[in-house]
Tab-separated table of C-alpha atoms in Angstrom:
chain	number	residue	atom	x	y	z
E	1323	MET	CA	18.095	11.862	-32.522
E	1324	GLN	CA	15.038	12.402	-30.741
E	1325	THR	CA	13.204	9.718	-28.220
E	1326	ALA	CA	9.998	9.744	-26.502
E	1327	LEU	CA	11.214	11.703	-23.966
E	1328	ALA	CA	12.261	14.458	-26.344
E	1329	GLY	CA	9.036	13.745	-28.328
E	1330	HIS	CA	6.503	16.854	-29.249
E	1331	GLU	CA	3.970	14.800	-30.324
E	1332	LYS	CA	3.190	12.837	-26.808
E	1333	LEU	CA	3.808	12.460	-23.405
E	1334	PRO	CA	6.070	9.899	-22.643
E	1335	ARG	CA	5.223	6.897	-20.530
E	1336	SER	CA	7.873	7.884	-17.905
E	1337	VAL	CA	5.639	10.830	-17.028
E	1338	TYR	CA	2.759	8.822	-15.791
E	1339	VAL	CA	5.112	6.172	-13.947
E	1340	ALA	CA	6.858	9.333	-12.063
E	1341	VAL	CA	3.385	10.597	-11.364
E	1342	LEU	CA	2.064	7.218	-9.949
E	1343	GLY	CA	5.328	6.534	-8.185
E	1344	LEU	CA	4.945	10.072	-6.431
E	1345	ALA	CA	1.344	8.927	-5.317
E	1346	CYS	CA	2.763	6.022	-2.925
E	1347	LEU	CA	4.544	8.930	-0.642
E	1348	PRO	CA	1.485	10.622	0.703
E	1349	ILE	CA	-0.230	7.043	0.679
E	1350	GLY	CA	2.551	5.444	2.276
E	1351	LEU	CA	3.002	8.502	5.141
E	1352	LEU	CA	-0.939	8.184	5.737
E	1353	TRP	CA	-0.867	4.718	6.150
E	1354	ASP	CA	2.269	4.898	8.370
E	1355	ILE	CA	0.460	7.600	10.842
E	1356	SER	CA	-2.252	5.077	10.665
E	1357	HIS	CA	-0.018	2.290	11.965
E	1358	HIS	CA	1.143	4.154	14.417
E	1359	SER	CA	-2.159	5.524	15.673
E	1360	THR	CA	-3.313	1.754	15.695
E	1361	ILE	CA	-0.320	-0.453	16.557
E	1362	GLY	CA	2.467	1.496	17.768
E	1363	ARG	CA	6.140	1.325	17.356
E	1364	ASP	CA	7.010	-1.404	14.524
E	1365	SER	CA	10.202	-2.635	13.034
E	1366	PHE	CA	11.058	-0.659	9.747
E	1367	TRP	CA	9.968	-3.016	7.354
E	1368	THR	CA	6.294	-2.685	8.091
E	1369	PRO	CA	4.509	-2.246	4.621
E	1370	ALA	CA	3.924	1.195	5.048
E	1371	HIS	CA	7.331	2.141	5.539
E	1372	ILE	CA	8.296	0.339	2.551
E	1373	LEU	CA	5.430	2.099	0.535
E	1374	THR	CA	6.879	5.383	1.636
E	1375	GLN	CA	10.174	4.631	0.399
E	1376	LEU	CA	9.088	3.142	-2.837
E	1377	GLY	CA	7.232	6.805	-3.425
E	1378	GLY	CA	11.142	7.718	-3.347
E	1379	LEU	CA	12.829	5.032	-5.340
E	1380	VAL	CA	10.330	4.321	-8.498
E	1381	PRO	CA	10.667	7.846	-9.614
E	1382	ALA	CA	14.578	7.976	-8.689
E	1383	LEU	CA	15.162	4.490	-10.658
E	1384	LEU	CA	12.829	5.411	-13.175
E	1385	PHE	CA	14.635	8.562	-13.802
E	1386	GLY	CA	18.097	7.245	-13.447
E	1387	VAL	CA	17.345	5.036	-16.891
E	1388	ILE	CA	16.600	8.479	-18.422
E	1389	ALA	CA	19.610	10.074	-17.393
E	1390	VAL	CA	21.666	7.332	-18.576
E	1391	LYS	CA	19.392	7.278	-21.865
E	1392	THR	CA	19.868	11.074	-22.367
E	1393	THR	CA	23.726	11.167	-21.629
E	1394	PHE	CA	24.016	8.798	-24.319
E	1395	GLN	CA	22.103	10.345	-26.944
E	1396	GLN	CA	23.075	13.465	-26.283
E	1397	GLU	CA	19.809	15.068	-26.089
E	1398	TRP	CA	21.274	18.659	-25.104
E	1399	ASP	CA	18.062	20.195	-26.003
E	1400	ILE	CA	15.996	18.837	-23.153
E	1401	SER	CA	18.945	18.295	-20.703
E	1402	VAL	CA	21.116	20.074	-18.218
E	1403	SER	CA	24.463	18.601	-17.214
E	1404	PHE	CA	25.702	17.527	-13.731
E	1405	TRP	CA	28.894	16.068	-13.537
E	1406	GLY	CA	28.950	15.301	-17.056
E	1407	ALA	CA	26.009	13.411	-17.217
E	1408	ARG	CA	22.836	14.948	-19.059
E	1409	ALA	CA	19.291	14.831	-17.789
E	1410	PRO	CA	16.259	16.987	-17.381
E	1411	LEU	CA	16.428	18.973	-14.434
E	1412	GLY	CA	13.601	17.669	-12.339
E	1413	VAL	CA	15.637	14.212	-12.659
E	1414	TRP	CA	18.736	15.269	-10.649
E	1415	VAL	CA	16.264	16.717	-7.863
E	1416	THR	CA	14.076	13.557	-7.344
E	1417	ILE	CA	17.553	11.663	-7.278
E	1418	TRP	CA	18.972	13.761	-4.798
E	1419	GLY	CA	15.668	13.697	-2.705
E	1420	ALA	CA	15.354	10.070	-2.927
E	1421	LEU	CA	18.730	9.431	-1.543
E	1422	ALA	CA	17.789	12.172	1.252
E	1423	MET	CA	14.803	9.493	2.053
E	1424	LEU	CA	17.356	6.597	2.263
E	1425	THR	CA	19.429	8.296	4.516
E	1426	SER	CA	16.170	9.376	6.919
E	1427	ALA	CA	15.491	5.664	7.302
E	1428	PRO	CA	18.032	4.580	9.585
E	1429	PHE	CA	18.282	7.718	11.517
E	1430	ASP	CA	14.774	7.046	12.338
E	1431	ASP	CA	15.169	3.458	13.319
E	1432	TRP	CA	18.274	4.832	15.695
E	1433	TRP	CA	15.811	7.743	16.965
E	1434	HIS	CA	12.938	5.496	17.781
E	1435	ASN	CA	15.241	3.048	19.576
E	1436	ARG	CA	16.982	5.676	21.702
E	1437	TYR	CA	14.072	8.030	22.408
E	1438	GLY	CA	10.925	5.760	21.770
E	1439	LEU	CA	7.378	6.575	20.443
E	1440	ASP	CA	7.182	9.508	18.472
E	1441	VAL	CA	5.120	12.107	20.821
E	1442	LYS	CA	4.653	14.280	17.313
E	1443	ILE	CA	4.951	13.986	13.706
E	1444	ALA	CA	7.442	16.510	13.512
E	1445	SER	CA	10.754	15.364	14.826
E	1446	PRO	CA	14.490	15.073	13.267
E	1447	PRO	CA	14.726	12.070	11.546
E	1448	HIS	CA	10.916	12.845	10.027
E	1449	ALA	CA	12.464	16.243	9.335
E	1450	VAL	CA	15.029	14.657	6.619
E	1451	LEU	CA	12.432	12.480	5.597
E	1452	GLY	CA	10.088	15.033	4.642
E	1453	LEU	CA	13.321	17.346	2.760
E	1454	GLY	CA	13.529	14.092	0.631
E	1455	MET	CA	10.241	13.969	0.102
E	1456	PHE	CA	9.542	17.303	-1.221
E	1457	ALA	CA	12.281	17.204	-3.191
E	1458	VAL	CA	11.060	14.123	-5.010
E	1459	ALA	CA	7.681	15.659	-5.453
E	1460	MET	CA	9.474	18.726	-6.633
E	1461	GLY	CA	11.529	16.867	-9.244
E	1462	VAL	CA	8.714	14.780	-10.429
E	1463	LEU	CA	6.556	18.211	-10.749
E	1464	LEU	CA	9.475	19.633	-12.868
E	1465	PHE	CA	9.937	16.820	-14.925
E	1466	VAL	CA	5.833	16.689	-15.511
E	1467	PHE	CA	5.794	20.215	-16.605
E	1468	SER	CA	9.074	20.285	-18.955
E	1469	SER	CA	7.415	17.592	-20.409
E	1470	GLN	CA	4.061	19.195	-20.899
E	1471	ASN	CA	5.760	22.187	-22.286
E	1472	ARG	CA	7.303	20.215	-25.251
E	1473	ALA	CA	4.258	18.065	-25.883
E	1474	SER	CA	2.232	19.257	-28.945
E	1475	VAL	CA	-1.129	21.295	-29.184
E	1476	GLY	CA	-3.362	18.031	-29.444
E	1477	ASN	CA	-1.773	16.802	-26.474
E	1478	ARG	CA	-2.060	19.776	-24.064
E	1479	ASN	CA	-5.177	18.663	-22.199
E	1480	PRO	CA	-4.298	15.016	-21.035
E	1481	SER	CA	-0.501	16.796	-20.174
E	1482	GLY	CA	-2.543	19.551	-18.213
E	1483	TRP	CA	-4.415	17.122	-16.098
E	1484	ILE	CA	-1.393	14.899	-15.676
E	1485	CYS	CA	0.388	18.179	-13.889
E	1486	GLY	CA	-2.933	18.899	-12.204
E	1487	LEU	CA	-2.581	15.858	-10.761
E	1488	ALA	CA	0.764	15.996	-9.703
E	1489	VAL	CA	0.383	19.306	-7.763
E	1490	GLY	CA	-2.586	17.024	-6.147
E	1491	VAL	CA	-0.240	14.764	-5.030
E	1492	LEU	CA	2.088	17.389	-3.502
E	1493	ILE	CA	-0.894	19.003	-1.936
E	1494	ALA	CA	-1.715	15.700	-0.330
E	1495	LEU	CA	1.929	15.214	1.242
E	1496	TRP	CA	1.697	19.081	2.682
E	1497	ALA	CA	-1.347	17.823	4.047
E	1498	ASP	CA	0.563	14.974	6.075
E	1499	PHE	CA	2.907	17.276	7.324
E	1500	VAL	CA	0.728	19.507	8.572
E	1501	THR	CA	-2.033	17.169	10.245
E	1502	GLU	CA	-1.497	17.874	13.879
E	1503	PHE	CA	-2.201	21.832	12.907
E	1504	THR	CA	-5.259	21.036	10.896
E	1505	TRP	CA	-7.313	18.943	12.943
E	1506	PRO	CA	-11.049	19.791	13.126
E	1507	ASN	CA	-10.717	20.806	16.736
E	1508	LEU	CA	-8.392	23.352	15.383
E	1509	GLN	CA	-10.532	25.107	12.703
E	1510	HIS	CA	-11.982	27.822	14.945
E	1511	ALA	CA	-8.597	28.975	15.991
E	1512	SER	CA	-6.691	31.744	14.902
E	1513	ARG	CA	-3.238	29.171	14.242
E	1514	PHE	CA	-5.154	27.013	11.481
E	1515	TYR	CA	-5.984	29.717	9.135
E	1516	ARG	CA	-2.103	30.967	9.248
E	1517	THR	CA	-1.241	27.032	8.685
E	1518	VAL	CA	-3.663	26.863	5.875
E	1519	SER	CA	-2.304	30.016	4.259
E	1520	THR	CA	1.316	28.805	4.123
E	1521	PRO	CA	1.337	26.057	1.560
E	1522	PHE	CA	-1.822	25.717	-0.305
E	1523	PRO	CA	-2.446	28.919	-2.095
E	1524	LEU	CA	1.055	28.485	-3.549
E	1525	LEU	CA	0.389	25.064	-4.744
E	1526	LEU	CA	-3.342	26.051	-5.814
E	1527	VAL	CA	-1.839	29.162	-7.832
E	1528	LEU	CA	0.964	27.328	-9.113
E	1529	ALA	CA	-1.504	24.795	-10.891
E	1530	ALA	CA	-3.917	27.881	-12.128
E	1531	ARG	CA	-0.561	29.262	-13.750
E	1532	ALA	CA	1.124	26.904	-15.129
E	1533	SER	CA	-0.858	23.574	-16.489
E	1534	ARG	CA	-2.183	23.826	-19.758
E	1535	VAL	CA	-5.873	22.906	-18.790
E	1536	ARG	CA	-8.958	24.312	-17.334
E	1537	ALA	CA	-9.758	23.989	-13.899
E	1538	SER	CA	-6.216	22.610	-13.130
E	1539	ALA	CA	-6.513	24.165	-9.670
E	1540	THR	CA	-9.625	22.499	-9.048
E	1541	ILE	CA	-8.057	19.197	-10.272
E	1542	ALA	CA	-5.293	19.307	-7.985
E	1543	ALA	CA	-7.413	19.846	-4.893
E	1544	SER	CA	-9.841	17.144	-6.139
E	1545	THR	CA	-7.137	14.742	-6.166
E	1546	TYR	CA	-5.999	15.525	-3.076
E	1547	MET	CA	-9.366	15.047	-1.400
E	1548	LEU	CA	-9.868	11.865	-3.086
E	1549	LEU	CA	-6.695	10.291	-1.935
E	1550	TYR	CA	-7.900	11.422	1.807
E	1551	ILE	CA	-11.216	10.019	1.227
E	1552	LEU	CA	-10.209	6.598	-0.274
E	1553	MET	CA	-7.795	6.298	2.751
E	1554	ILE	CA	-10.686	6.982	4.762
E	1555	LEU	CA	-12.519	4.174	3.351
E	1556	VAL	CA	-10.058	1.664	3.016
E	1557	LEU	CA	-7.673	1.644	6.129
E	1558	PRO	CA	-10.567	0.528	8.583
E	1559	LEU	CA	-11.129	-2.272	6.266
E	1560	PHE	CA	-8.124	-4.229	7.953
E	1561	PRO	CA	-8.138	-5.579	11.419
E	1562	ALA	CA	-5.502	-4.510	13.636
E	1563	HIS	CA	-4.784	-4.217	17.489
E	1564	PRO	CA	-2.509	-1.984	19.640
E	1565	LYS	CA	1.059	-3.770	21.158
E	1566	LEU	CA	2.166	-0.903	22.764
E	1567	ALA	CA	1.014	0.192	26.395
E	1568	PRO	CA	-0.517	2.627	27.641
E	1569	ILE	CA	-3.976	1.737	25.535
E	1570	TYR	CA	-6.562	4.269	26.356
E	1571	HIS	CA	-8.464	4.072	23.430
E	1572	PRO	CA	-8.766	0.182	22.398
E	1573	VAL	CA	-8.979	-0.491	18.406
E	1574	ASP	CA	-9.685	-3.132	16.253
E	1575	HIS	CA	-9.178	-1.930	12.765
E	1576	MET	CA	-6.462	0.980	11.050
E	1577	MET	CA	-7.330	4.238	12.068
E	1578	PRO	CA	-8.580	6.388	9.315
E	1579	PRO	CA	-6.675	9.821	8.605
E	1580	ALA	CA	-9.218	12.793	9.569
E	1581	PHE	CA	-11.416	14.323	6.819
E	1582	PRO	CA	-9.790	16.515	4.407
E	1583	LEU	CA	-9.770	19.918	4.002
E	1584	LEU	CA	-12.585	21.310	1.658
E	1585	LEU	CA	-9.449	22.870	-0.491
E	1586	ILE	CA	-11.934	22.354	-3.791
E	1587	PHE	CA	-13.545	25.375	-2.919
E	1588	PRO	CA	-10.944	27.730	-3.129
E	1589	ALA	CA	-9.353	26.091	-5.486
E	1590	ALA	CA	-12.725	26.249	-7.832
E	1591	ALA	CA	-12.536	30.206	-6.934
E	1592	ILE	CA	-8.917	30.618	-8.097
E	1593	ASP	CA	-9.609	28.862	-11.552
E	1594	GLY	CA	-12.702	31.127	-11.730
E	1595	LEU	CA	-10.818	34.461	-11.409
E	1596	GLY	CA	-8.339	33.168	-13.609
E	1597	TRP	CA	-10.763	32.766	-16.488
E	1598	VAL	CA	-12.041	36.311	-15.395
E	1599	PHE	CA	-8.447	37.813	-15.736
E	1600	GLY	CA	-7.736	36.117	-18.749
E	1601	ARG	CA	-10.868	37.329	-20.537
E	1602	TRP	CA	-9.782	41.017	-19.509
E	1603	GLY	CA	-6.817	40.481	-21.420
E	1604	TRP	CA	-4.466	39.900	-18.465
E	1605	GLY	CA	-3.095	37.273	-20.367
E	1606	ARG	CA	-3.214	35.058	-23.766
E	1607	ASN	CA	-3.419	31.377	-24.071
E	1608	ALA	CA	-0.071	29.909	-23.569
E	1609	GLY	CA	-0.119	28.019	-27.060
E	1610	THR	CA	-0.881	31.187	-28.335
E	1611	ALA	CA	2.198	32.453	-26.515
E	1612	GLN	CA	4.298	29.700	-28.401
E	1613	GLY	CA	2.676	29.661	-31.529
E	1614	HIS	CA	1.338	26.745	-31.676
E	1615	VAL	CA	-2.573	27.373	-32.014
E	1616	SER	CA	-4.072	28.222	-34.993
E	1617	ALA	CA	-7.918	28.789	-35.965
E	1618	ALA	CA	-8.316	25.150	-36.670
E	1619	SER	CA	-7.398	24.669	-33.235
E	1620	PRO	CA	-9.083	27.281	-30.854
E	1621	PRO	CA	-7.407	27.481	-27.339
E	1622	ALA	CA	-8.267	25.274	-24.830
E	1623	GLU	CA	-8.224	27.249	-21.719
E	1624	PRO	CA	-8.360	30.878	-21.111
E	1625	VAL	CA	-6.037	31.276	-17.912
E	1626	ILE	CA	-3.776	34.086	-16.534
E	1627	ARG	CA	-0.469	33.550	-18.543
E	1628	SER	CA	0.830	35.883	-21.569
E	1629	ALA	CA	3.410	35.351	-24.464
E	1630	SER	CA	5.591	38.208	-23.089
E	1631	GLY	CA	4.478	37.642	-19.155
E	1632	PRO	CA	2.387	39.681	-17.417
E	1633	LYS	CA	2.886	43.255	-16.671
E	1634	TRP	CA	5.348	43.581	-13.119
E	1635	TRP	CA	2.284	44.967	-10.851
E	1636	GLN	CA	-0.741	42.539	-12.639
E	1637	ASP	CA	0.932	39.549	-10.714
E	1638	TRP	CA	1.085	41.658	-7.467
E	1639	LEU	CA	-2.199	42.285	-7.656
E	1640	LEU	CA	-3.492	39.109	-8.613
E	1641	ALA	CA	-1.332	37.672	-5.652
E	1642	MET	CA	-3.558	40.059	-3.132
E	1643	VAL	CA	-6.698	39.108	-4.881
E	1644	PHE	CA	-6.245	35.238	-4.966
E	1645	ALA	CA	-4.575	35.537	-1.577
E	1646	ALA	CA	-7.812	37.539	-0.003
E	1647	VAL	CA	-10.371	35.046	-2.111
E	1648	PHE	CA	-8.652	32.031	-0.700
E	1649	LEU	CA	-8.594	33.068	2.778
E	1650	GLY	CA	-12.163	34.167	2.881
E	1651	VAL	CA	-13.402	31.206	0.914
E	1652	VAL	CA	-11.415	28.885	3.441
E	1653	PHE	CA	-13.122	30.574	6.443
E	1654	ALA	CA	-16.612	30.271	5.067
E	1655	VAL	CA	-16.379	26.853	4.159
E	1656	GLN	CA	-14.349	25.500	7.141
E	1657	TRP	CA	-15.685	27.254	10.027
E	1658	PRO	CA	-18.966	25.533	9.750
E	1659	PHE	CA	-17.747	22.608	8.177
E	1660	SER	CA	-15.571	21.973	11.571
E	1661	THR	CA	-18.607	22.176	13.690
E	1662	PHE	CA	-20.778	19.784	11.397
E	1663	LEU	CA	-17.115	16.867	11.835
E	1664	LEU	CA	-17.186	17.662	15.569
E	1665	SER	CA	-21.193	16.911	15.727
E	1666	ASP	CA	-22.693	13.234	16.011
E	1667	ALA	CA	-23.990	13.709	12.707
E	1668	ALA	CA	-20.217	12.993	10.969
E	1669	ASP	CA	-19.678	9.954	13.417
E	1670	ASN	CA	-19.651	7.423	10.587
E	1671	ARG	CA	-17.251	5.708	8.207
E	1672	PHE	CA	-17.242	8.451	5.740
E	1673	PHE	CA	-16.729	11.819	7.977
E	1674	ALA	CA	-14.961	9.786	10.611
E	1675	ARG	CA	-15.451	11.894	13.762
E	1676	SER	CA	-14.526	8.937	16.007
E	1677	GLY	CA	-12.659	6.676	13.994
E	1678	HIS	CA	-9.360	8.728	13.410
E	1679	TRP	CA	-8.022	8.638	17.336
E	1680	PRO	CA	-5.426	7.085	18.536
E	1681	TYR	CA	-5.043	4.011	20.976
E	1682	PHE	CA	-3.099	6.326	23.122
E	1683	ALA	CA	-5.603	8.965	23.520
E	1684	LYS	CA	-7.680	9.162	26.598
E	1685	PRO	CA	-11.202	9.317	25.485
E	1686	GLY	CA	-13.084	12.267	26.704
E	1687	ASP	CA	-15.505	15.402	25.824
E	1688	TRP	CA	-12.080	17.162	24.338
E	1689	MET	CA	-12.297	14.969	21.157
E	1690	ASN	CA	-15.295	16.451	20.082
E	1691	SER	CA	-14.966	19.953	21.031
E	1692	PHE	CA	-13.224	23.222	19.946
E	1693	TRP	CA	-9.332	23.534	21.104
E	1694	ASP	CA	-7.378	27.010	21.669
E	1695	VAL	CA	-10.409	29.016	21.136
E	1696	THR	CA	-9.771	31.186	23.939
E	1697	LYS	CA	-6.018	31.413	24.203
E	1698	ASP	CA	-5.495	31.776	20.320
E	1699	PRO	CA	-8.817	33.339	18.962
E	1700	VAL	CA	-9.478	34.495	15.652
E	1701	THR	CA	-9.045	38.051	15.834
E	1702	PHE	CA	-8.580	40.752	13.028
E	1703	LYS	CA	-4.632	40.589	13.862
E	1704	GLY	CA	-4.963	36.657	13.332
E	1705	ILE	CA	-6.638	37.174	10.086
E	1706	ALA	CA	-4.154	39.936	8.991
E	1707	LEU	CA	-1.332	37.530	9.688
E	1708	ALA	CA	-2.985	34.941	7.682
E	1709	PHE	CA	-3.574	37.035	4.884
E	1710	ALA	CA	0.031	37.981	4.894
E	1711	ARG	CA	0.924	34.634	4.651
E	1712	ALA	CA	-1.520	33.619	1.698
E	1713	PHE	CA	-0.296	36.834	0.056
E	1714	ILE	CA	3.587	35.908	0.173
E	1715	SER	CA	2.414	32.005	-0.646
E	1716	THR	CA	0.219	33.274	-3.454
E	1717	ARG	CA	3.005	35.321	-5.058
E	1718	ILE	CA	5.807	32.486	-4.726
E	1719	GLY	CA	3.287	30.490	-6.541
E	1720	LEU	CA	2.795	32.799	-9.866
E	1721	TRP	CA	6.270	33.181	-9.791
E	1722	LEU	CA	7.040	29.393	-9.648
E	1723	GLY	CA	4.241	29.216	-12.687
E	1724	ASN	CA	5.892	31.543	-14.439
E	1725	TYR	CA	9.138	29.341	-14.256
E	1726	LEU	CA	7.107	26.381	-14.949
E	1727	LEU	CA	5.408	27.603	-18.003
E	1728	ARG	CA	8.488	28.267	-19.683
E	1729	LEU	CA	10.480	24.946	-18.479
E	1730	LYS	CA	11.478	22.462	-21.476
E	1731	ARG	CA	14.648	20.986	-19.983
């Protein structure tokens, strides 16, 4: 018996609900960071905390229903077994992540009661919360890509778009957790380039390899940027005041995040290179690979994938090229753009130069100057280390993309 989940005609509605629920994670986390920066430590039952937890609960509850239906309807071809129950792999990963998130809530509350206000984003309770969040996100990603791979040719573009959006939400989640390493003030220091070269190439290349739509990496990067810009514009509309001392920087509205990284440029470069390598015959359209494309329905996207998989050396060479292009484009755009973000021209609602500093930060010239340029300058060694990270990240992204391209359970 086939259900909408196994439907080979169109995406099930559960895919859209899961991605919308997942979007609550980075949005809730940005809201929570703003709450701490504007008001200070409050009770657990703040709207930001609740929205963040909903980002795990909504997909988990939805997937729990899917697991029950899949088990009783015995859909063996689209599921894996766990303790006798049946469901797609992403369902079990998401449920585990949601349980970890729920576990982190009382742990975080105890931590604050014991040690007070967070000094940094990274703390043991936040680490547990982060692991749960990324498990939820990876579970949704597995579910969305497996649904894409079961969809008919006529629904490849909508499913590919949803996959790109899901990867973009995951990029935004990563960006939330590396915020303290990616301030505009740090973008002339070596550590910044090592930091951005770790998670982001993996996710952009994964989208380019596994999503069945053109410009999927660009779609993912655009989703991340739009989420951040939305929060920059919306959060300051709500009045708020600090409740904890010391107050060095009085504020009267919710603090927005810093302006997002310009990942859309390396993403577009990756998509462009994917098209070039596809034209060179390094890969065929995935629809052709699975025998679904005919002369009446030409391939929708010239991307870097093939029926039997690329030759063993091609992905290694692609990883090297993509890593070099990613790092080169990031350096070319972020170096001058960070200078702009610290200038008076960026002191407005959109770019939020002065708007993202917390109330407990003492105002000073340091807010609009570059940090660590003397003790951590950009050197050949630093760029080489960043390239090594980008290469490893890209190679893992290609490997995961190959896996997601084949996933149907």
